[in-house]
XYZ file of C-alpha atoms in Angstrom:
605
model
C -44.685 104.101 106.577
C -47.602 101.657 105.923
C -50.496 101.368 103.555
C -50.945 101.404 99.713
C -48.349 104.078 99.158
C -45.801 102.798 101.612
C -42.204 103.934 100.845
C -43.326 107.081 99.027
C -42.160 110.619 99.879
C -44.443 113.577 99.202
C -43.044 117.167 99.289
C -45.597 119.589 100.880
C -46.004 122.638 98.669
C -46.727 126.151 99.925
C -50.462 126.426 100.634
C -52.758 123.357 100.879
C -52.104 119.603 100.419
C -55.252 117.457 100.730
C -55.552 113.672 101.257
C -58.510 111.522 100.627
C -60.148 108.864 98.514
C -61.410 111.193 95.743
C -59.159 111.682 92.754
C -59.280 115.556 93.161
C -57.091 115.293 96.221
C -53.321 116.110 96.208
C -52.858 112.536 97.367
C -55.538 109.911 96.505
C -55.708 106.847 98.694
C -57.709 103.934 97.499
C -58.940 102.838 100.907
C -62.459 102.131 101.921
C -61.660 103.438 105.483
C -60.605 106.772 104.036
C -63.139 109.524 103.406
C -63.552 111.303 100.014
C -61.701 114.312 101.527
C -60.107 113.035 104.750
C -57.529 115.683 105.889
C -55.874 118.868 104.859
C -52.183 120.110 105.586
C -51.808 123.866 105.316
C -48.202 125.060 104.882
C -46.902 128.552 105.578
C -43.190 128.720 105.248
C -41.683 126.044 107.578
C -44.881 125.625 109.651
C -47.514 123.083 108.816
C -50.941 122.607 110.334
C -53.115 119.516 109.846
C -56.909 119.706 109.789
C -59.445 116.847 109.841
C -62.141 117.434 107.197
C -64.907 115.794 109.234
C -63.800 112.373 108.076
C -65.895 109.347 108.858
C -63.153 107.511 110.759
C -61.012 110.355 112.071
C -57.417 111.560 111.683
C -54.885 110.454 114.326
C -51.604 112.208 115.184
C -49.345 110.073 117.388
C -52.353 107.843 118.164
C -54.568 110.728 119.255
C -57.682 111.814 117.237
C -57.358 115.563 116.176
C -59.457 118.270 114.776
C -56.726 120.723 113.922
C -53.193 121.127 115.238
C -49.653 122.164 114.240
C -47.267 119.348 113.103
C -43.797 118.738 114.621
C -40.810 116.895 113.354
C -41.427 113.031 113.404
C -45.224 113.156 114.010
C -47.003 110.103 112.935
C -50.333 110.629 110.985
C -52.588 107.657 110.736
C -55.771 107.344 108.663
C -57.468 103.945 107.825
C -54.560 101.514 107.342
C -52.085 104.145 106.245
C -49.382 105.696 108.496
C -47.307 108.822 107.359
C -44.276 110.364 109.167
C -44.043 114.128 108.920
C -40.419 115.350 108.397
C -39.039 118.875 108.155
C -35.525 117.618 107.191
C -35.963 115.498 104.054
C -32.404 113.976 104.576
C -33.317 112.740 108.007
C -33.556 108.918 108.304
C -37.337 107.810 108.874
C -37.755 105.786 111.971
C -40.223 102.856 112.192
C -43.831 103.675 113.256
C -44.219 104.209 117.053
C -46.486 101.116 117.479
C -46.812 98.708 120.274
C -44.463 95.850 119.333
C -47.116 93.483 120.524
C -49.676 94.650 117.943
C -50.063 93.249 114.397
C -52.303 94.491 111.706
C -53.188 92.493 108.551
C -54.887 93.934 105.453
C -57.151 91.508 103.781
C -55.250 91.721 100.350
C -52.058 90.751 102.288
C -53.479 87.505 103.771
C -51.694 84.457 102.780
C -55.033 82.626 102.188
C -56.706 85.336 100.157
C -53.815 86.730 98.041
C -53.355 85.718 94.464
C -49.725 84.890 94.967
C -47.989 81.442 95.016
C -49.143 79.262 97.944
C -46.601 76.497 97.297
C -44.161 78.339 99.700
C -46.525 77.688 102.675
C -44.931 75.014 104.855
C -46.790 71.676 104.686
C -47.077 71.462 108.433
C -49.841 70.040 110.580
C -50.784 73.625 111.507
C -51.261 74.642 107.848
C -53.344 71.397 107.267
C -55.459 72.348 110.228
C -56.075 75.888 108.888
C -57.043 74.617 105.387
C -59.495 72.116 106.994
C -60.930 74.914 108.909
C -61.458 77.015 105.836
C -63.005 73.995 104.220
C -65.510 73.707 107.223
C -66.320 77.374 106.862
C -66.935 77.039 103.205
C -69.253 73.974 103.811
C -71.112 75.735 106.581
C -71.683 78.821 104.357
C -72.813 76.607 101.488
C -75.443 74.884 103.647
C -76.414 78.145 105.295
C -78.950 78.924 102.555
C -80.884 75.681 103.214
C -80.907 76.424 106.959
C -82.452 79.795 106.339
C -85.101 78.333 104.162
C -86.483 76.206 107.016
C -87.023 79.022 109.557
C -88.320 82.503 110.050
C -85.374 83.848 112.044
C -83.492 86.938 110.670
C -80.993 85.671 108.187
C -78.121 87.746 109.664
C -78.896 86.375 113.127
C -78.807 82.837 111.944
C -75.386 83.342 110.366
C -74.158 85.108 113.610
C -75.150 82.147 115.711
C -73.353 79.669 113.319
C -70.128 81.655 113.380
C -70.125 82.110 117.021
C -70.388 78.395 117.530
C -67.601 77.640 115.103
C -65.016 80.373 116.096
C -63.582 78.687 119.253
C -63.084 75.396 117.378
C -61.331 77.163 114.510
C -58.946 79.133 116.669
C -58.502 77.907 120.272
C -59.691 80.724 122.597
C -61.199 81.505 125.846
C -64.118 83.625 124.456
C -65.311 84.310 121.009
C -68.192 86.365 119.511
C -69.632 88.339 116.600
C -70.259 91.934 117.459
C -72.109 94.583 115.578
C -70.656 98.083 115.366
C -72.693 100.699 117.042
C -74.679 98.215 119.082
C -74.902 98.423 122.852
C -72.829 95.888 124.754
C -74.592 96.615 128.085
C -76.930 93.671 127.945
C -74.277 91.094 126.813
C -72.741 88.654 129.282
C -69.241 90.010 128.283
C -67.726 92.735 126.180
C -64.885 92.823 123.663
C -61.685 94.764 124.337
C -62.481 98.354 123.267
C -59.124 99.185 121.771
C -58.946 95.992 119.544
C -62.657 96.255 118.623
C -62.548 99.992 117.675
C -59.274 99.651 115.641
C -60.748 96.719 113.630
C -63.764 98.878 112.901
C -61.940 102.143 112.266
C -59.044 100.819 110.213
C -60.905 98.059 108.450
C -58.084 95.522 109.044
C -57.585 92.345 111.117
C -55.934 93.194 114.495
C -53.943 90.985 116.944
C -52.919 92.628 120.118
C -51.087 90.595 122.653
C -51.402 91.712 126.318
C -54.440 93.726 125.209
C -55.413 94.653 128.768
C -51.842 94.597 130.224
C -52.775 91.417 132.056
C -51.618 88.707 129.775
C -54.917 88.859 127.633
C -54.393 88.158 123.892
C -57.174 89.505 121.542
C -57.890 89.367 117.886
C -60.602 90.950 115.755
C -61.366 91.029 112.007
C -64.169 93.119 110.401
C -66.764 91.724 107.914
C -66.735 94.166 105.196
C -70.055 94.473 103.216
C -70.184 97.055 100.520
C -67.443 99.129 101.958
C -68.920 99.165 105.479
C -68.146 97.121 108.619
C -71.254 94.946 109.082
C -69.889 92.865 112.041
C -66.608 92.073 113.741
C -65.248 88.514 114.497
C -63.600 88.729 117.928
C -61.550 86.264 119.925
C -59.619 86.561 123.119
C -57.514 84.228 125.311
C -56.111 84.578 128.792
C -54.632 81.177 128.791
C -50.859 81.185 128.241
C -51.318 77.857 126.455
C -53.688 79.461 123.951
C -51.764 82.553 122.884
C -52.426 83.840 119.482
C -49.819 84.281 116.726
C -49.307 85.502 113.231
C -50.846 82.245 111.832
C -54.092 82.745 113.836
C -54.291 86.275 112.434
C -53.888 84.974 108.873
C -56.638 82.367 109.470
C -59.156 84.848 111.094
C -58.611 87.240 108.209
C -59.467 84.607 105.703
C -62.492 83.463 107.707
C -63.792 86.997 107.938
C -63.454 87.611 104.279
C -65.382 84.443 103.423
C -68.003 85.168 106.076
C -68.503 88.655 104.709
C -69.831 87.310 101.454
C -72.447 85.235 103.374
C -73.278 88.114 105.602
C -74.129 90.232 102.585
C -76.218 87.488 101.129
C -78.048 87.087 104.466
C -78.679 90.891 104.483
C -80.102 90.735 100.994
C -82.178 87.677 101.805
C -83.566 89.491 104.882
C -84.488 92.440 102.706
C -86.085 90.158 100.115
C -88.227 88.528 102.810
C -89.382 91.988 104.057
C -90.064 93.041 100.481
C -91.915 89.936 99.765
C -94.032 90.459 102.923
C -94.753 94.066 101.929
C -95.810 93.056 98.350
C -97.921 90.255 99.714
C -99.706 92.799 102.020
C -100.205 95.095 99.033
C -101.813 92.217 97.146
C -104.457 92.122 99.838
C -106.853 94.332 97.923
C -108.901 96.758 99.924
C -112.577 96.243 99.101
C -116.116 96.261 100.589
C -116.879 92.649 99.535
C -117.461 89.853 102.154
C -116.403 86.250 101.532
C -114.239 83.436 102.741
C -114.623 81.069 99.900
C -111.816 79.916 97.448
C -113.683 81.659 94.674
C -113.468 84.965 96.481
C -109.836 84.512 97.231
C -109.128 83.814 93.520
C -111.061 86.913 92.562
C -109.105 89.022 94.965
C -105.905 87.779 93.512
C -107.115 88.679 89.966
C -108.246 92.079 91.185
C -104.782 92.699 92.777
C -103.110 92.074 89.435
C -105.516 94.082 87.392
C -105.444 97.082 89.790
C -101.810 97.570 89.157
C -102.277 98.172 85.400
C -104.117 100.747 83.417
C -105.932 98.190 81.153
C -109.661 98.217 80.318
C -111.463 95.513 82.297
C -114.770 93.790 81.452
C -116.536 92.429 84.460
C -119.049 89.670 83.822
C -121.608 88.290 86.175
C -125.286 87.747 86.993
C -127.377 90.667 88.439
C -126.676 91.200 92.049
C -123.270 89.633 92.220
C -121.417 92.821 93.137
C -119.861 93.942 89.836
C -119.771 97.638 90.854
C -118.062 96.730 94.075
C -115.398 94.939 92.064
C -114.983 97.995 89.880
C -114.709 100.304 92.864
C -112.081 97.903 94.514
C -110.027 97.988 91.359
C -110.130 101.792 91.233
C -109.290 102.153 95.013
C -106.265 99.911 94.729
C -104.948 101.419 91.392
C -102.581 104.277 90.670
C -105.705 106.385 89.890
C -107.153 106.063 93.353
C -106.821 109.722 94.058
C -108.831 110.525 91.081
C -112.629 110.317 90.619
C -114.607 107.151 90.190
C -117.534 107.821 87.952
C -120.271 105.196 87.552
C -122.857 105.269 84.768
C -125.673 102.826 84.454
C -126.209 102.430 80.588
C -129.647 100.824 81.191
C -131.090 103.607 83.228
C -131.292 106.349 80.602
C -132.678 106.805 77.135
C -130.204 106.935 74.195
C -130.229 110.739 73.876
C -129.921 111.354 77.582
C -127.170 108.746 77.978
C -125.258 110.330 75.125
C -125.440 113.730 76.809
C -124.571 112.194 80.187
C -121.494 110.463 78.755
C -120.161 113.117 76.346
C -121.761 116.310 77.551
C -123.085 118.922 75.243
C -122.408 122.392 73.958
C -124.814 125.263 74.557
C -127.704 125.133 71.927
C -126.882 121.572 70.838
C -130.564 120.671 71.347
C -133.767 122.024 72.828
C -133.170 122.756 76.452
C -129.371 122.912 76.181
C -129.154 126.407 77.609
C -125.573 126.057 78.922
C -122.526 124.023 78.146
C -122.282 120.707 80.146
C -119.214 118.463 80.718
C -119.997 114.818 80.262
C -119.024 111.999 82.787
C -116.182 110.877 80.591
C -114.677 114.420 80.821
C -115.301 114.751 84.531
C -113.570 111.511 85.303
C -110.128 112.921 84.038
C -107.373 111.239 85.969
C -109.677 108.676 87.345
C -111.939 105.716 86.366
C -115.133 105.423 84.500
C -117.462 102.471 85.252
C -119.920 101.639 82.499
C -122.533 99.304 84.036
C -124.845 97.236 81.839
C -122.603 98.041 78.819
C -124.706 95.482 76.772
C -127.585 97.939 76.769
C -125.646 100.599 74.573
C -127.242 101.465 71.214
C -125.296 100.988 68.053
C -124.506 104.674 67.694
C -123.212 105.081 71.179
C -121.237 101.774 70.760
C -119.420 103.482 67.860
C -118.622 106.626 69.825
C -117.396 104.548 72.794
C -115.090 102.681 70.479
C -113.489 105.928 69.526
C -112.913 106.792 73.183
C -111.281 103.520 73.832
C -109.103 103.612 70.671
C -108.114 107.323 70.552
C -108.838 108.352 74.173
C -110.698 111.348 72.817
C -114.158 112.589 72.152
C -116.388 115.484 71.170
C -119.288 116.905 73.083
C -122.823 116.675 71.635
C -123.125 119.606 69.198
C -119.465 120.347 69.484
C -116.578 120.353 66.938
C -113.467 120.469 69.065
C -111.683 117.277 70.225
C -111.242 116.738 73.912
C -108.410 114.495 75.022
C -109.327 112.067 77.836
C -107.171 110.677 80.591
C -109.267 107.907 81.878
C -109.481 104.200 82.685
C -112.530 102.298 81.538
C -114.125 99.469 83.461
C -117.327 98.023 82.011
C -119.738 95.334 83.314
C -122.713 93.381 81.918
C -124.935 90.453 83.037
C -125.535 89.529 79.478
C -123.874 86.748 77.522
C -121.876 89.343 75.595
C -120.201 86.973 73.173
C -123.618 85.686 72.151
C -124.590 89.377 71.634
C -121.673 89.789 69.337
C -122.570 86.632 67.325
C -126.066 87.869 66.845
C -124.883 91.351 65.723
C -126.415 93.175 68.618
C -122.963 94.183 70.005
C -119.994 95.451 67.913
C -117.230 92.935 67.697
C -114.502 95.577 67.528
C -115.895 97.220 70.649
C -116.023 93.902 72.439
C -112.399 93.302 71.628
C -111.535 96.803 72.984
C -113.378 96.091 76.232
C -112.275 92.507 76.679
C -108.635 93.287 77.417
C -108.899 91.696 80.796
C -112.098 89.784 81.933
C -113.125 89.228 85.501
C -116.092 86.955 86.367
C -118.188 87.751 89.563
C -119.259 84.290 90.777
C -122.954 83.809 91.657
C -123.820 83.240 95.226
C -124.885 79.647 94.655
C -121.373 78.811 93.504
C -119.826 80.039 96.728
C -122.148 78.713 99.510
C -119.423 79.249 102.142
C -119.980 83.050 101.745
C -123.743 82.965 102.501
C -123.608 82.978 106.255
C -120.738 85.459 106.557
C -122.636 87.758 104.193
C -125.891 87.374 106.254
C -124.062 88.170 109.438
C -122.503 91.232 107.805
C -125.798 92.568 106.611
C -127.525 91.787 109.984
C -124.856 93.810 111.791
C -125.176 96.600 109.209
C -129.021 97.033 109.272
C -129.260 96.412 113.044
C -127.075 99.488 113.428
C -129.236 101.400 110.995
C -132.419 100.441 112.769
C -131.073 100.955 116.255
C -131.748 97.217 117.098
C -129.487 94.857 118.816
C -129.044 91.577 116.721
C -126.977 88.935 118.304
C -127.074 86.441 115.343
C -129.054 83.996 113.248
C -131.084 81.118 114.758
C -129.886 77.635 113.559
C -133.037 77.102 111.652
C -132.656 80.455 109.769
C -129.000 79.568 109.052
C -129.971 76.191 107.542
C -132.711 77.826 105.377
C -130.271 80.465 104.143
C -127.785 77.817 103.191
C -130.290 75.733 101.394
C -131.751 78.432 99.312
C -130.484 78.888 95.622
C -130.377 82.726 95.614
C -131.291 83.550 92.065
C -130.984 87.215 92.950
C -127.409 86.628 94.384
C -126.003 88.880 97.050
C -128.509 91.634 96.401
C -131.392 89.229 97.156
C -129.610 88.049 100.319
C -129.056 91.629 101.467
C -132.801 92.468 100.962
C -133.833 89.405 102.867
C -131.690 90.173 105.946
C -132.729 93.796 105.826
C -136.443 92.794 105.867
C -135.788 90.278 108.721
C -134.139 93.001 110.777
C -136.919 95.506 110.238
C -139.821 93.148 110.818
C -138.292 90.881 113.538
C -139.143 91.322 117.225
C -136.311 89.392 118.899
C -132.562 89.845 119.142
C -132.038 86.817 116.872
C -133.101 86.566 113.308
C -135.563 83.616 113.304
C -136.737 81.464 110.282
C -140.067 83.101 110.478
C -138.457 86.514 109.785
C -137.238 85.330 106.355
C -139.159 86.123 103.168
C -141.827 83.694 101.956
C -139.863 82.571 98.847
C -137.012 81.372 101.050
C -139.326 79.413 103.336
C -141.237 77.942 100.404
C -138.116 76.680 98.790
C -137.349 72.967 99.469
C -133.942 71.744 99.916
C -132.606 69.467 97.251
C -131.362 67.084 99.932
C -133.811 64.809 101.761
C -131.328 63.742 104.317
C -129.131 65.392 106.939
C -130.124 68.998 107.278
C -133.452 68.455 105.425
C -134.618 65.780 107.940
C -133.596 68.035 110.849
C -135.516 71.000 109.460
C -138.639 68.904 109.083
C -138.415 67.596 112.658
C -137.794 71.189 113.970
C -140.816 72.573 112.083
C -143.008 69.791 113.456
C -141.936 70.450 116.918
C -142.506 74.267 116.670
C -145.908 73.854 115.060
C -146.956 71.524 118.079
C -145.688 74.078 120.671
C -147.900 76.835 119.137
C -150.929 74.469 119.019
C -150.421 73.399 122.628
C -150.188 77.055 123.709
C -153.516 77.909 122.085
C -155.099 74.880 123.684
C -153.943 75.945 127.141
C -155.187 79.587 126.455
C -158.555 78.275 125.441
C -157.755 79.665 121.927
C -157.362 83.238 123.207
C -154.680 84.849 120.892
C -153.290 87.284 123.432
C -153.131 84.646 126.192
C -151.322 82.210 123.878
C -148.817 84.900 122.971
C -148.234 85.451 126.654
C -147.647 81.789 127.236
C -145.186 81.563 124.358
C -143.330 84.775 125.453
C -144.018 86.419 122.063
C -145.599 89.755 120.989
C -149.224 89.186 119.669
C -148.327 90.760 116.309
C -145.346 88.451 115.929
C -147.478 85.468 116.856
C -149.910 86.473 113.994
C -146.937 86.381 111.501
C -145.643 83.127 112.927
C -149.044 81.497 112.394
C -149.161 82.777 108.846
C -145.648 81.606 108.085
C -146.269 78.116 109.466
C -149.680 77.808 107.809
C -151.408 77.086 111.059
C -154.753 79.033 110.442
C -156.672 75.938 109.395
C -155.348 73.810 112.196
C -156.207 76.416 114.853
C -159.781 76.736 113.388
C -160.264 73.019 113.466
C -158.911 72.904 117.084
C -161.159 75.783 118.105
C -164.306 73.814 117.061
């Protein structure tokens, strides 16, 4: 009676007759609102029973949803946008569907504005011109929609929904208009759509116009936005004004608008997903590591580490001693696909050649004096994980050759062994030497350098990232105060200035040692300049203005305060410490740090 097979007659055989979207059914209906297996008719003689096969949108007999029931002469069966009439007498004339004469349905493919047929038959009336201008406005709005989204952070679909709701009343004169999401609660909304119209638009996936929808003169229309075969939203309009009654032309226009908006809605959904995915990927790029720093050089290093971590490539980490090369290697491993595997670190400079060879490759029983059992090497123990070779520049020529084989073939032999062992490892190496100069001088194999130098990361020295000095100092102060059971509230201004001015030839390791010493030896809850090592206090700032002048003035004032206290105490050390509010032992250290011994001796005379 209606739908893609309208006008066809199907004889029901003895047994089963299935209807659905899948080609295996007795009747295949190419409708998105129809399930793969929608309903089944079972015939036994002249009796037929219809059974819904747990379809997504239900099976309706004479307008009522059913699970299973017998069929009678003239029953109407509706699924999606199709209506069938069940007849026992094939010669009996089929009556029109029992539908409300005030209801109209419009499939999208039947819309005058969306069909591929000849449009020249449309009347060139003012109404037709208005509708075409409306579609042009919609097209322009949807074209500019992308630019609107790029300027804000609101969800893309929500932005489109707001645009459509503002345009709908102007496109089709109505009392109220809105865009509603299927399955969402309407309880918090200022008004609700007509349930019958809204549900039919969702269920049958067609544009619906129902005049006198609430039996009180209300006219309502709804059209679904179909996105990938599903109803993403519904355009809904209603009017209680007799001067704004809807008609067939309004239904045609709404159907066209819904079809155009569906494309934009899908794009908005994809854009929202892309934004979320981008945020997720950006968060993944924030490498988990134990390094501290806020400088641009540290941010650049983190970005490089994030890219390197995702691969399985060999990495060569260059940098001066104390710059944290092992921390970089551990961070790469922690953020890689091998994170669940072992991380094995080997210092190539800490062992002799023979011991290092055994440590790396292991040995067989009896391979040398003292080899009383078989031993697996670090390379073998790192299976599925990462090997970090620190101070790679210290390797002997023979070990360089063996390591080259490991990198080329991913295999090795134990010392004293003859069988080949396959290796599933990632190699990270580090050195504080000028490795390229070592290659040119012949001290390091060129072919091994090329194998190691697939990706190079450079750990910046601390003097090149001064913005990280104080954050690092505060980090170490917190760490060692917890270890020592002392409360450290921070660093005194003079101490902060000295730390910033120092060149840190030992890099982060030297800074860590300096702060640990200050925490252990200090006697106040603040790290003072006197708590810092002698080499830091002896170093002179390169600048003679600004902070340098301030430091000189502060030092002079502090020296005078100590001298005045000794004069008031008649040069009694314990009494001077009491006046100053310091521990006597700390005052001894302060005198030594400030070079006041000679001045106090002269004053005592």
